[in-house]
mmCIF file of N, CA and C in Angstrom:
data_model
loop_
_atom_site.group_PDB
_atom_site.id
_atom_site.type_symbol
_atom_site.label_atom_id
_atom_site.label_comp_id
_atom_site.label_asym_id
_atom_site.label_seq_id
_atom_site.Cartn_x
_atom_site.Cartn_y
_atom_site.Cartn_z
ATOM 1 N N MET A 1286 57.798 -38.118 86.553
ATOM 2 C CA MET A 1286 57.342 -37.479 86.869
ATOM 3 C C MET A 1286 57.197 -37.169 89.001
ATOM 4 N N ARG A 1287 58.348 -37.016 89.499
ATOM 5 C CA ARG A 1287 58.978 -38.128 90.384
ATOM 6 C C ARG A 1287 57.509 -37.534 91.556
ATOM 7 N N ALA A 1288 57.095 -38.174 92.433
ATOM 8 C CA ALA A 1288 56.857 -38.100 93.903
ATOM 9 C C ALA A 1288 56.089 -37.520 95.106
ATOM 10 N N GLY A 1289 55.473 -36.374 95.630
ATOM 11 C CA GLY A 1289 55.721 -35.633 96.465
ATOM 12 C C GLY A 1289 56.103 -34.633 95.443
ATOM 13 N N ARG A 1290 55.814 -33.990 94.037
ATOM 14 C CA ARG A 1290 57.181 -33.166 93.409
ATOM 15 C C ARG A 1290 56.000 -32.284 92.641
ATOM 16 N N ARG A 1291 54.896 -30.729 92.991
ATOM 17 C CA ARG A 1291 54.183 -30.404 92.355
ATOM 18 C C ARG A 1291 54.635 -29.917 91.033
ATOM 19 N N PHE A 1292 54.034 -30.159 89.559
ATOM 20 C CA PHE A 1292 54.241 -29.576 88.366
ATOM 21 C C PHE A 1292 53.948 -27.960 89.215
ATOM 22 N N SER A 1293 55.111 -26.470 88.232
ATOM 23 C CA SER A 1293 54.806 -25.400 87.462
ATOM 24 C C SER A 1293 55.278 -25.686 86.447
ATOM 25 N N PRO A 1294 53.984 -24.681 85.472
ATOM 26 C CA PRO A 1294 54.861 -24.394 84.474
ATOM 27 C C PRO A 1294 56.314 -23.662 83.807
ATOM 28 N N LEU A 1295 56.132 -22.626 85.338
ATOM 29 C CA LEU A 1295 56.798 -21.202 85.309
ATOM 30 C C LEU A 1295 57.785 -20.713 86.765
ATOM 31 N N PRO A 1296 58.596 -22.387 86.664
ATOM 32 C CA PRO A 1296 58.866 -22.965 88.141
ATOM 33 C C PRO A 1296 59.844 -21.443 88.659
ATOM 34 N N ARG A 1297 61.222 -21.254 87.583
ATOM 35 C CA ARG A 1297 61.737 -19.698 87.680
ATOM 36 C C ARG A 1297 61.343 -18.425 87.147
ATOM 37 N N TYR A 1298 59.921 -18.470 87.073
ATOM 38 C CA TYR A 1298 59.578 -17.204 86.395
ATOM 39 C C TYR A 1298 58.867 -16.029 87.583
ATOM 40 N N ARG A 1299 58.361 -16.954 88.537
ATOM 41 C CA ARG A 1299 57.879 -16.300 89.942
ATOM 42 C C ARG A 1299 57.759 -14.929 90.361
ATOM 43 N N GLY A 1300 59.085 -13.923 90.105
ATOM 44 C CA GLY A 1300 59.880 -12.852 90.174
ATOM 45 C C GLY A 1300 59.889 -11.939 88.714
ATOM 46 N N VAL A 1301 60.069 -12.736 87.660
ATOM 47 C CA VAL A 1301 59.111 -11.483 86.398
ATOM 48 C C VAL A 1301 58.236 -11.108 86.529
ATOM 49 N N TRP A 1302 57.027 -12.596 86.831
ATOM 50 C CA TRP A 1302 55.767 -12.308 86.304
ATOM 51 C C TRP A 1302 56.254 -11.249 87.873
ATOM 52 N N ALA A 1303 55.929 -11.558 88.708
ATOM 53 C CA ALA A 1303 55.573 -10.429 89.957
ATOM 54 C C ALA A 1303 55.085 -8.167 89.096
ATOM 55 N N ALA A 1304 57.265 -8.533 88.877
ATOM 56 C CA ALA A 1304 57.818 -7.815 89.197
ATOM 57 C C ALA A 1304 56.963 -7.032 87.393
ATOM 58 N N GLY A 1305 56.959 -8.190 86.118
ATOM 59 C CA GLY A 1305 55.609 -7.072 85.043
ATOM 60 C C GLY A 1305 54.060 -7.101 85.855
ATOM 61 N N LEU A 1306 53.587 -7.423 86.241
ATOM 62 C CA LEU A 1306 52.328 -7.746 87.518
ATOM 63 C C LEU A 1306 52.508 -5.321 87.544
ATOM 64 N N THR A 1307 53.232 -5.925 88.518
ATOM 65 C CA THR A 1307 54.319 -4.154 88.987
ATOM 66 C C THR A 1307 53.549 -2.793 88.332
ATOM 67 N N ALA A 1308 54.926 -3.643 87.478
ATOM 68 C CA ALA A 1308 54.943 -2.374 86.730
ATOM 69 C C ALA A 1308 53.707 -1.862 86.111
ATOM 70 N N LEU A 1309 52.425 -3.008 85.285
ATOM 71 C CA LEU A 1309 51.663 -3.070 84.426
ATOM 72 C C LEU A 1309 51.099 -1.737 85.093
ATOM 73 N N PRO A 1310 51.038 -1.040 85.497
ATOM 74 C CA PRO A 1310 49.800 0.079 85.102
ATOM 75 C C PRO A 1310 50.397 0.652 84.960
ATOM 76 N N ALA A 1311 52.543 1.596 85.590
ATOM 77 C CA ALA A 1311 52.614 2.421 84.603
ATOM 78 C C ALA A 1311 52.811 2.398 83.371
ATOM 79 N N LEU A 1312 52.684 0.652 83.262
ATOM 80 C CA LEU A 1312 52.746 1.160 81.199
ATOM 81 C C LEU A 1312 52.258 1.745 80.652
ATOM 82 N N PHE A 1313 50.271 1.243 82.048
ATOM 83 C CA PHE A 1313 49.860 0.941 80.871
ATOM 84 C C PHE A 1313 49.592 3.119 80.970
ATOM 85 N N ALA A 1314 49.939 4.121 82.108
ATOM 86 C CA ALA A 1314 49.818 5.013 82.038
ATOM 87 C C ALA A 1314 50.508 6.196 80.789
ATOM 88 N N LEU A 1315 52.352 4.982 80.614
ATOM 89 C CA LEU A 1315 52.592 6.563 79.284
ATOM 90 C C LEU A 1315 51.966 5.622 78.328
ATOM 91 N N SER A 1316 51.350 4.632 78.544
ATOM 92 C CA SER A 1316 51.171 4.688 77.044
ATOM 93 C C SER A 1316 50.057 5.518 76.238
ATOM 94 N N ALA A 1317 48.940 5.335 77.082
ATOM 95 C CA ALA A 1317 47.480 6.650 76.994
ATOM 96 C C ALA A 1317 49.013 8.070 77.275
ATOM 97 N N VAL A 1318 49.724 8.319 78.129
ATOM 98 C CA VAL A 1318 49.797 9.342 78.286
ATOM 99 C C VAL A 1318 51.200 10.043 76.514
ATOM 100 N N THR A 1319 51.644 8.997 76.000
ATOM 101 C CA THR A 1319 53.185 9.392 75.109
ATOM 102 C C THR A 1319 52.899 8.897 74.310
ATOM 103 N N PRO A 1320 52.575 8.693 73.235
ATOM 104 C CA PRO A 1320 52.220 8.155 71.913
ATOM 105 C C PRO A 1320 53.364 8.124 71.250
ATOM 106 N N ALA A 1321 52.820 6.390 70.047
ATOM 107 C CA ALA A 1321 54.680 6.743 70.155
ATOM 108 C C ALA A 1321 54.184 7.344 68.098
ATOM 109 N N ALA A 1322 55.607 8.763 67.695
ATOM 110 C CA ALA A 1322 54.433 9.367 67.297
ATOM 111 C C ALA A 1322 55.847 9.387 66.194
ATOM 112 N N ALA A 1323 57.034 8.713 66.604
ATOM 113 C CA ALA A 1323 58.209 8.150 65.573
ATOM 114 C C ALA A 1323 57.459 6.815 64.448
ATOM 115 N N ALA A 1324 56.563 5.787 64.908
ATOM 116 C CA ALA A 1324 55.945 5.434 63.714
ATOM 117 C C ALA A 1324 54.913 5.685 63.115
ATOM 118 N N VAL A 1325 54.248 6.751 63.593
ATOM 119 C CA VAL A 1325 53.156 7.517 62.219
ATOM 120 C C VAL A 1325 53.934 8.763 61.821
ATOM 121 N N PRO A 1326 54.306 8.970 59.977
ATOM 122 C CA PRO A 1326 55.003 9.515 59.303
ATOM 123 C C PRO A 1326 53.785 10.819 59.429
ATOM 124 N N ALA A 1327 54.689 12.031 59.384
ATOM 125 C CA ALA A 1327 54.692 12.874 60.210
ATOM 126 C C ALA A 1327 53.484 13.342 58.777
ATOM 127 N N HIS A 1328 53.497 13.408 58.000
ATOM 128 C CA HIS A 1328 51.636 13.713 57.318
ATOM 129 C C HIS A 1328 50.404 13.586 57.466
ATOM 130 N N HIS A 1329 51.322 11.186 57.770
ATOM 131 C CA HIS A 1329 49.654 10.448 58.435
ATOM 132 C C HIS A 1329 49.179 11.234 60.372
ATOM 133 N N GLN A 1330 49.603 11.603 60.478
ATOM 134 C CA GLN A 1330 50.096 12.416 61.698
ATOM 135 C C GLN A 1330 48.862 13.582 62.187
ATOM 136 N N GLN A 1331 47.499 13.104 62.836
ATOM 137 C CA GLN A 1331 46.250 14.167 62.811
ATOM 138 C C GLN A 1331 46.954 14.961 65.082
ATOM 139 N N ALA A 1332 45.890 15.287 64.535
ATOM 140 C CA ALA A 1332 46.100 16.947 66.114
ATOM 141 C C ALA A 1332 46.015 15.508 67.457
ATOM 142 N N GLN A 1333 46.583 15.745 68.779
ATOM 143 C CA GLN A 1333 47.167 14.500 69.279
ATOM 144 C C GLN A 1333 45.797 14.797 69.937
ATOM 145 N N PRO A 1334 45.493 13.781 71.174
ATOM 146 C CA PRO A 1334 45.279 13.378 72.239
ATOM 147 C C PRO A 1334 44.588 13.538 73.263
ATOM 148 N N HIS A 1335 42.928 14.880 74.106
ATOM 149 C CA HIS A 1335 44.130 14.914 75.324
ATOM 150 C C HIS A 1335 44.050 14.112 76.573
ATOM 151 N N PRO A 1336 45.386 14.530 76.755
ATOM 152 C CA PRO A 1336 45.731 13.563 77.802
ATOM 153 C C PRO A 1336 45.756 12.781 78.358
ATOM 154 N N ARG A 1337 45.350 11.117 79.350
ATOM 155 C CA ARG A 1337 44.303 11.038 79.850
ATOM 156 C C ARG A 1337 45.253 11.365 81.171
ATOM 157 N N TYR A 1338 45.747 12.264 82.033
ATOM 158 C CA TYR A 1338 46.496 11.585 83.339
ATOM 159 C C TYR A 1338 47.295 12.814 82.591
ATOM 160 N N VAL A 1339 47.608 13.853 84.194
ATOM 161 C CA VAL A 1339 48.153 15.646 84.236
ATOM 162 C C VAL A 1339 48.242 15.511 86.301
ATOM 163 N N GLN A 1340 49.687 15.493 85.855
ATOM 164 C CA GLN A 1340 50.221 15.861 87.051
ATOM 165 C C GLN A 1340 49.733 17.690 87.563
ATOM 166 N N VAL A 1341 49.304 18.077 88.717
ATOM 167 C CA VAL A 1341 49.702 19.368 88.933
ATOM 168 C C VAL A 1341 50.631 19.131 90.297
ATOM 169 N N SER A 1342 51.852 20.594 90.564
ATOM 170 C CA SER A 1342 52.357 20.035 91.494
ATOM 171 C C SER A 1342 51.700 21.969 91.714
ATOM 172 N N ASN A 1343 52.832 22.105 93.470
ATOM 173 C CA ASN A 1343 52.314 23.582 94.247
ATOM 174 C C ASN A 1343 53.516 23.565 95.101
ATOM 175 N N THR A 1344 54.282 24.400 95.286
ATOM 176 C CA THR A 1344 55.351 24.284 95.648
ATOM 177 C C THR A 1344 55.600 24.711 96.779
ATOM 178 N N GLN A 1345 55.620 25.372 97.927
ATOM 179 C CA GLN A 1345 55.861 26.425 99.307
ATOM 180 C C GLN A 1345 56.916 26.227 100.120
ATOM 181 N N THR A 1346 57.751 27.393 101.092
ATOM 182 C CA THR A 1346 58.461 27.292 102.114
ATOM 183 C C THR A 1346 57.994 27.348 103.008
ATOM 184 N N CYS A 1347 58.562 25.845 103.535
ATOM 185 C CA CYS A 1347 58.153 25.128 105.153
ATOM 186 C C CYS A 1347 58.870 25.872 105.710
ATOM 187 N N ASN A 1348 59.209 26.916 106.863
ATOM 188 C CA ASN A 1348 60.066 27.445 107.499
ATOM 189 C C ASN A 1348 60.358 26.696 108.561
ATOM 190 N N PRO A 1349 61.362 26.544 110.005
ATOM 191 C CA PRO A 1349 62.113 25.943 110.868
ATOM 192 C C PRO A 1349 61.088 25.627 111.737
ATOM 193 N N ASP A 1350 60.359 25.070 112.136
ATOM 194 C CA ASP A 1350 59.281 24.895 113.454
ATOM 195 C C ASP A 1350 58.588 25.499 113.110
ATOM 196 N N GLY A 1351 57.415 24.774 111.094
ATOM 197 C CA GLY A 1351 56.687 25.208 111.208
ATOM 198 C C GLY A 1351 55.711 23.789 110.912
ATOM 199 N N LEU A 1352 54.588 23.964 110.784
ATOM 200 C CA LEU A 1352 53.192 22.647 110.016
ATOM 201 C C LEU A 1352 52.803 23.438 108.662
ATOM 202 N N CYS A 1353 52.788 22.940 108.012
ATOM 203 C CA CYS A 1353 53.019 23.568 106.293
ATOM 204 C C CYS A 1353 51.472 22.387 105.935
ATOM 205 N N THR A 1354 50.644 23.285 105.401
ATOM 206 C CA THR A 1354 49.366 22.429 105.121
ATOM 207 C C THR A 1354 49.437 22.622 103.497
ATOM 208 N N ILE A 1355 49.775 22.218 102.773
ATOM 209 C CA ILE A 1355 49.770 22.851 100.661
ATOM 210 C C ILE A 1355 49.485 21.393 100.000
ATOM 211 N N THR A 1356 48.385 22.262 98.986
ATOM 212 C CA THR A 1356 46.905 21.365 98.345
ATOM 213 C C THR A 1356 47.600 22.109 96.783
ATOM 214 N N ALA A 1357 47.093 20.831 96.079
ATOM 215 C CA ALA A 1357 47.376 20.581 94.663
ATOM 216 C C ALA A 1357 45.900 19.935 93.883
ATOM 217 N N THR A 1358 45.654 20.761 92.651
ATOM 218 C CA THR A 1358 43.836 20.970 92.725
ATOM 219 C C THR A 1358 44.676 20.310 91.535
ATOM 220 N N CYS A 1359 43.349 19.232 90.559
ATOM 221 C CA CYS A 1359 44.176 19.778 89.541
ATOM 222 C C CYS A 1359 42.446 21.003 88.563
ATOM 223 N N PRO A 1360 42.836 19.983 87.511
ATOM 224 C CA PRO A 1360 42.107 20.964 86.591
ATOM 225 C C PRO A 1360 41.064 20.924 86.377
ATOM 226 N N SER A 1361 39.386 21.600 85.965
ATOM 227 C CA SER A 1361 38.193 20.846 85.101
ATOM 228 C C SER A 1361 38.270 19.961 84.225
ATOM 229 N N GLY A 1362 37.229 18.748 83.963
ATOM 230 C CA GLY A 1362 36.797 17.697 84.358
ATOM 231 C C GLY A 1362 37.415 16.629 83.715
ATOM 232 N N THR A 1363 38.502 17.047 85.257
ATOM 233 C CA THR A 1363 39.083 15.674 85.724
ATOM 234 C C THR A 1363 39.397 15.272 87.071
ATOM 235 N N VAL A 1364 40.271 13.941 87.933
ATOM 236 C CA VAL A 1364 39.673 14.404 89.234
ATOM 237 C C VAL A 1364 40.409 13.610 90.173
ATOM 238 N N VAL A 1365 41.102 13.138 90.598
ATOM 239 C CA VAL A 1365 42.464 12.868 91.539
ATOM 240 C C VAL A 1365 41.797 11.765 92.186
ATOM 241 N N THR A 1366 43.277 10.717 90.743
ATOM 242 C CA THR A 1366 43.557 9.770 91.560
ATOM 243 C C THR A 1366 44.161 9.014 92.223
ATOM 244 N N GLY A 1367 45.741 10.013 92.264
ATOM 245 C CA GLY A 1367 46.442 9.665 93.742
ATOM 246 C C GLY A 1367 48.040 11.005 93.770
ATOM 247 N N GLY A 1368 48.287 11.019 94.551
ATOM 248 C CA GLY A 1368 49.337 12.133 94.911
ATOM 249 C C GLY A 1368 50.937 11.985 96.657
ATOM 250 N N GLY A 1369 50.808 12.934 96.141
ATOM 251 C CA GLY A 1369 52.594 12.472 97.516
ATOM 252 C C GLY A 1369 52.701 13.733 98.106
ATOM 253 N N VAL A 1370 53.741 13.361 98.385
ATOM 254 C CA VAL A 1370 53.963 15.521 98.986
ATOM 255 C C VAL A 1370 56.100 14.935 99.149
ATOM 256 N N SER A 1371 56.319 15.838 98.507
ATOM 257 C CA SER A 1371 57.775 16.370 99.113
ATOM 258 C C SER A 1371 58.593 17.038 99.100
ATOM 259 N N GLU A 1372 59.780 17.565 99.786
ATOM 260 C CA GLU A 1372 60.779 17.960 100.378
ATOM 261 C C GLU A 1372 62.533 17.615 99.527
ATOM 262 N N THR A 1373 62.743 19.607 100.078
ATOM 263 C CA THR A 1373 63.233 19.234 99.134
ATOM 264 C C THR A 1373 64.533 20.404 100.214
ATOM 265 N N PRO A 1374 65.300 20.839 100.258
ATOM 266 C CA PRO A 1374 66.322 19.375 100.239
ATOM 267 C C PRO A 1374 65.920 18.242 101.341
ATOM 268 N N LEU A 1375 66.272 17.527 101.071
ATOM 269 C CA LEU A 1375 66.359 16.423 102.326
ATOM 270 C C LEU A 1375 67.275 15.940 103.008
ATOM 271 N N VAL A 1376 66.198 16.761 104.310
ATOM 272 C CA VAL A 1376 67.071 16.811 106.233
ATOM 273 C C VAL A 1376 66.660 15.470 107.186
ATOM 274 N N SER A 1377 67.740 15.083 106.331
ATOM 275 C CA SER A 1377 67.917 12.986 107.697
ATOM 276 C C SER A 1377 66.542 13.927 108.446
ATOM 277 N N SER A 1378 67.131 14.881 110.117
ATOM 278 C CA SER A 1378 65.765 13.484 111.269
ATOM 279 C C SER A 1378 65.152 15.921 110.648
ATOM 280 N N GLY A 1379 63.907 15.509 112.092
ATOM 281 C CA GLY A 1379 63.553 17.164 112.080
ATOM 282 C C GLY A 1379 62.114 17.507 111.312
ATOM 283 N N VAL A 1380 61.871 16.362 109.940
ATOM 284 C CA VAL A 1380 61.193 17.266 109.088
ATOM 285 C C VAL A 1380 60.112 15.485 109.491
ATOM 286 N N TYR A 1381 58.761 16.016 109.218
ATOM 287 C CA TYR A 1381 58.062 14.687 109.114
ATOM 288 C C TYR A 1381 56.853 14.750 108.906
ATOM 289 N N LEU A 1382 56.345 13.152 108.116
ATOM 290 C CA LEU A 1382 55.210 14.361 107.273
ATOM 291 C C LEU A 1382 54.113 13.660 107.877
ATOM 292 N N MET A 1383 52.512 14.638 107.746
ATOM 293 C CA MET A 1383 51.729 14.316 108.775
ATOM 294 C C MET A 1383 50.281 13.300 108.267
ATOM 295 N N GLU A 1384 50.486 14.444 106.517
ATOM 296 C CA GLU A 1384 49.670 13.876 106.047
ATOM 297 C C GLU A 1384 49.355 13.675 104.636
ATOM 298 N N SER A 1385 48.782 13.227 103.626
ATOM 299 C CA SER A 1385 48.711 13.323 102.742
ATOM 300 C C SER A 1385 47.569 12.372 101.745
ATOM 301 N N GLU A 1386 46.997 12.859 101.920
ATOM 302 C CA GLU A 1386 45.725 12.352 100.926
ATOM 303 C C GLU A 1386 44.633 13.210 99.786
ATOM 304 N N PRO A 1387 43.964 12.952 99.577
ATOM 305 C CA PRO A 1387 43.167 13.010 98.902
ATOM 306 C C PRO A 1387 41.492 14.506 100.607
ATOM 307 N N THR A 1388 41.296 15.275 99.364
ATOM 308 C CA THR A 1388 40.487 16.582 100.650
ATOM 309 C C THR A 1388 38.961 16.479 99.845
ATOM 310 N N SER A 1389 38.891 15.993 98.306
ATOM 311 C CA SER A 1389 37.835 16.340 97.309
ATOM 312 C C SER A 1389 37.881 15.473 95.863
ATOM 313 N N SER A 1390 36.551 15.653 94.968
ATOM 314 C CA SER A 1390 37.188 14.710 93.881
ATOM 315 C C SER A 1390 38.330 15.230 92.447
ATOM 316 N N ARG A 1391 38.234 16.557 93.240
ATOM 317 C CA ARG A 1391 39.874 17.009 92.142
ATOM 318 C C ARG A 1391 40.550 17.405 93.238
ATOM 319 N N THR A 1392 41.159 17.674 94.362
ATOM 320 C CA THR A 1392 42.432 18.012 95.758
ATOM 321 C C THR A 1392 43.416 16.834 96.201
ATOM 322 N N TRP A 1393 44.931 17.791 96.590
ATOM 323 C CA TRP A 1393 44.948 16.393 97.172
ATOM 324 C C TRP A 1393 46.450 17.755 98.135
ATOM 325 N N ARG A 1394 46.062 16.413 99.355
ATOM 326 C CA ARG A 1394 46.330 17.201 100.584
ATOM 327 C C ARG A 1394 47.582 17.109 100.651
ATOM 328 N N GLY A 1395 48.174 17.942 101.866
ATOM 329 C CA GLY A 1395 49.876 17.313 101.959
ATOM 330 C C GLY A 1395 50.050 18.510 103.400
ATOM 331 N N THR A 1396 50.546 17.672 104.455
ATOM 332 C CA THR A 1396 50.703 18.599 106.318
ATOM 333 C C THR A 1396 51.812 18.098 106.365
ATOM 334 N N LEU A 1397 53.110 18.843 106.552
ATOM 335 C CA LEU A 1397 54.303 18.739 107.210
ATOM 336 C C LEU A 1397 54.863 19.415 107.407
ATOM 337 N N ARG A 1398 55.041 18.871 109.103
ATOM 338 C CA ARG A 1398 55.339 19.523 110.224
ATOM 339 C C ARG A 1398 57.348 19.734 110.285
ATOM 340 N N ASN A 1399 58.061 20.671 110.155
ATOM 341 C CA ASN A 1399 59.072 21.072 110.020
ATOM 342 C C ASN A 1399 59.994 21.363 111.416
ATOM 343 N N ALA A 1400 60.270 19.948 112.148
ATOM 344 C CA ALA A 1400 61.134 20.603 112.758
ATOM 345 C C ALA A 1400 62.373 20.843 112.708
ATOM 346 N N SER A 1401 62.652 20.900 112.045
ATOM 347 C CA SER A 1401 64.638 20.931 111.898
ATOM 348 C C SER A 1401 64.792 22.403 112.164
ATOM 349 N N GLN A 1402 65.838 22.558 111.928
ATOM 350 C CA GLN A 1402 65.948 24.247 111.688
ATOM 351 C C GLN A 1402 66.513 24.619 110.617
ATOM 352 N N PHE A 1403 66.344 24.180 109.611
ATOM 353 C CA PHE A 1403 66.569 24.876 108.558
ATOM 354 C C PHE A 1403 65.009 24.898 107.171
ATOM 355 N N PRO A 1404 64.354 25.712 106.405
ATOM 356 C CA PRO A 1404 63.361 26.096 105.856
ATOM 357 C C PRO A 1404 63.238 24.151 104.519
ATOM 358 N N VAL A 1405 62.258 24.302 104.049
ATOM 359 C CA VAL A 1405 62.524 23.330 103.082
ATOM 360 C C VAL A 1405 61.686 23.458 102.521
ATOM 361 N N GLN A 1406 61.843 23.782 100.991
ATOM 362 C CA GLN A 1406 60.185 23.434 100.493
ATOM 363 C C GLN A 1406 59.309 22.862 100.131
ATOM 364 N N VAL A 1407 58.561 22.876 100.167
ATOM 365 C CA VAL A 1407 57.714 21.538 99.654
ATOM 366 C C VAL A 1407 56.537 20.815 99.128
ATOM 367 N N THR A 1408 56.730 20.251 98.175
ATOM 368 C CA THR A 1408 55.286 19.440 96.995
ATOM 369 C C THR A 1408 54.908 19.651 97.110
ATOM 370 N N VAL A 1409 53.157 19.512 97.116
ATOM 371 C CA VAL A 1409 52.128 18.991 96.508
ATOM 372 C C VAL A 1409 51.856 17.958 95.217
ATOM 373 N N THR A 1410 52.185 17.126 94.685
ATOM 374 C CA THR A 1410 51.186 16.822 94.059
ATOM 375 C C THR A 1410 49.990 16.133 93.984
ATOM 376 N N ALA A 1411 49.361 16.503 93.206
ATOM 377 C CA ALA A 1411 47.766 15.112 92.710
ATOM 378 C C ALA A 1411 47.921 14.767 91.056
ATOM 379 N N VAL A 1412 48.047 13.913 90.826
ATOM 380 C CA VAL A 1412 47.735 12.722 89.277
ATOM 381 C C VAL A 1412 45.748 13.117 89.322
ATOM 382 N N CYS A 1413 46.264 13.372 88.062
ATOM 383 C CA CYS A 1413 44.333 13.349 87.660
ATOM 384 C C CYS A 1413 44.399 13.009 86.571
ATOM 385 N N ALA A 1414 43.444 12.597 86.231
ATOM 386 C CA ALA A 1414 43.134 12.055 85.288
ATOM 387 C C ALA A 1414 41.199 12.068 85.070
ATOM 388 N N ARG A 1415 41.090 12.488 83.341
ATOM 389 C CA ARG A 1415 39.793 12.564 82.491
ATOM 390 C C ARG A 1415 39.272 12.274 82.230
ATOM 391 N N ILE A 1416 37.962 12.290 82.811
ATOM 392 C CA ILE A 1416 37.114 11.684 82.575
ATOM 393 C C ILE A 1416 35.384 11.495 81.913
ATOM 394 N N PRO A 1417 35.697 11.342 80.440
ATOM 395 C CA PRO A 1417 34.797 10.949 79.570
ATOM 396 C C PRO A 1417 33.396 11.849 80.597
ATOM 397 N N GLY A 1418 32.559 13.214 79.690
ATOM 398 C CA GLY A 1418 31.522 13.787 79.907
ATOM 399 C C GLY A 1418 31.927 13.861 82.093
ATOM 400 N N VAL A 1419 32.571 14.691 82.487
ATOM 401 C CA VAL A 1419 32.649 15.389 83.785
ATOM 402 C C VAL A 1419 33.409 16.400 83.514
#
């Protein structure tokens, strides 16, 4: 080994590890929601358990020069773990996200300012998780 050079077992794979660790939560979420039914013969399949994660959305129109607050509420037995706000059609300027946050254990709220000349459809989505015993 040359002097002054540090040994690293995987020097070429740093970016791959970072990408893999970043995608790991998404893979766990997908594996929890979408079981591999094709791997189990049809006569061995049992009733599917309730998915652990659910997405709930609420869409409303936000008129020109409007301030719109929309909420999405998780079903009972779940808690909100995240959420977001989107708009359609995508307006290049004049539409501003004011807030996107949980307001209770089951509700996600988004507020959008439409300063454009066009109405936009605003969708607020809450990501909900089932908690055993809730």
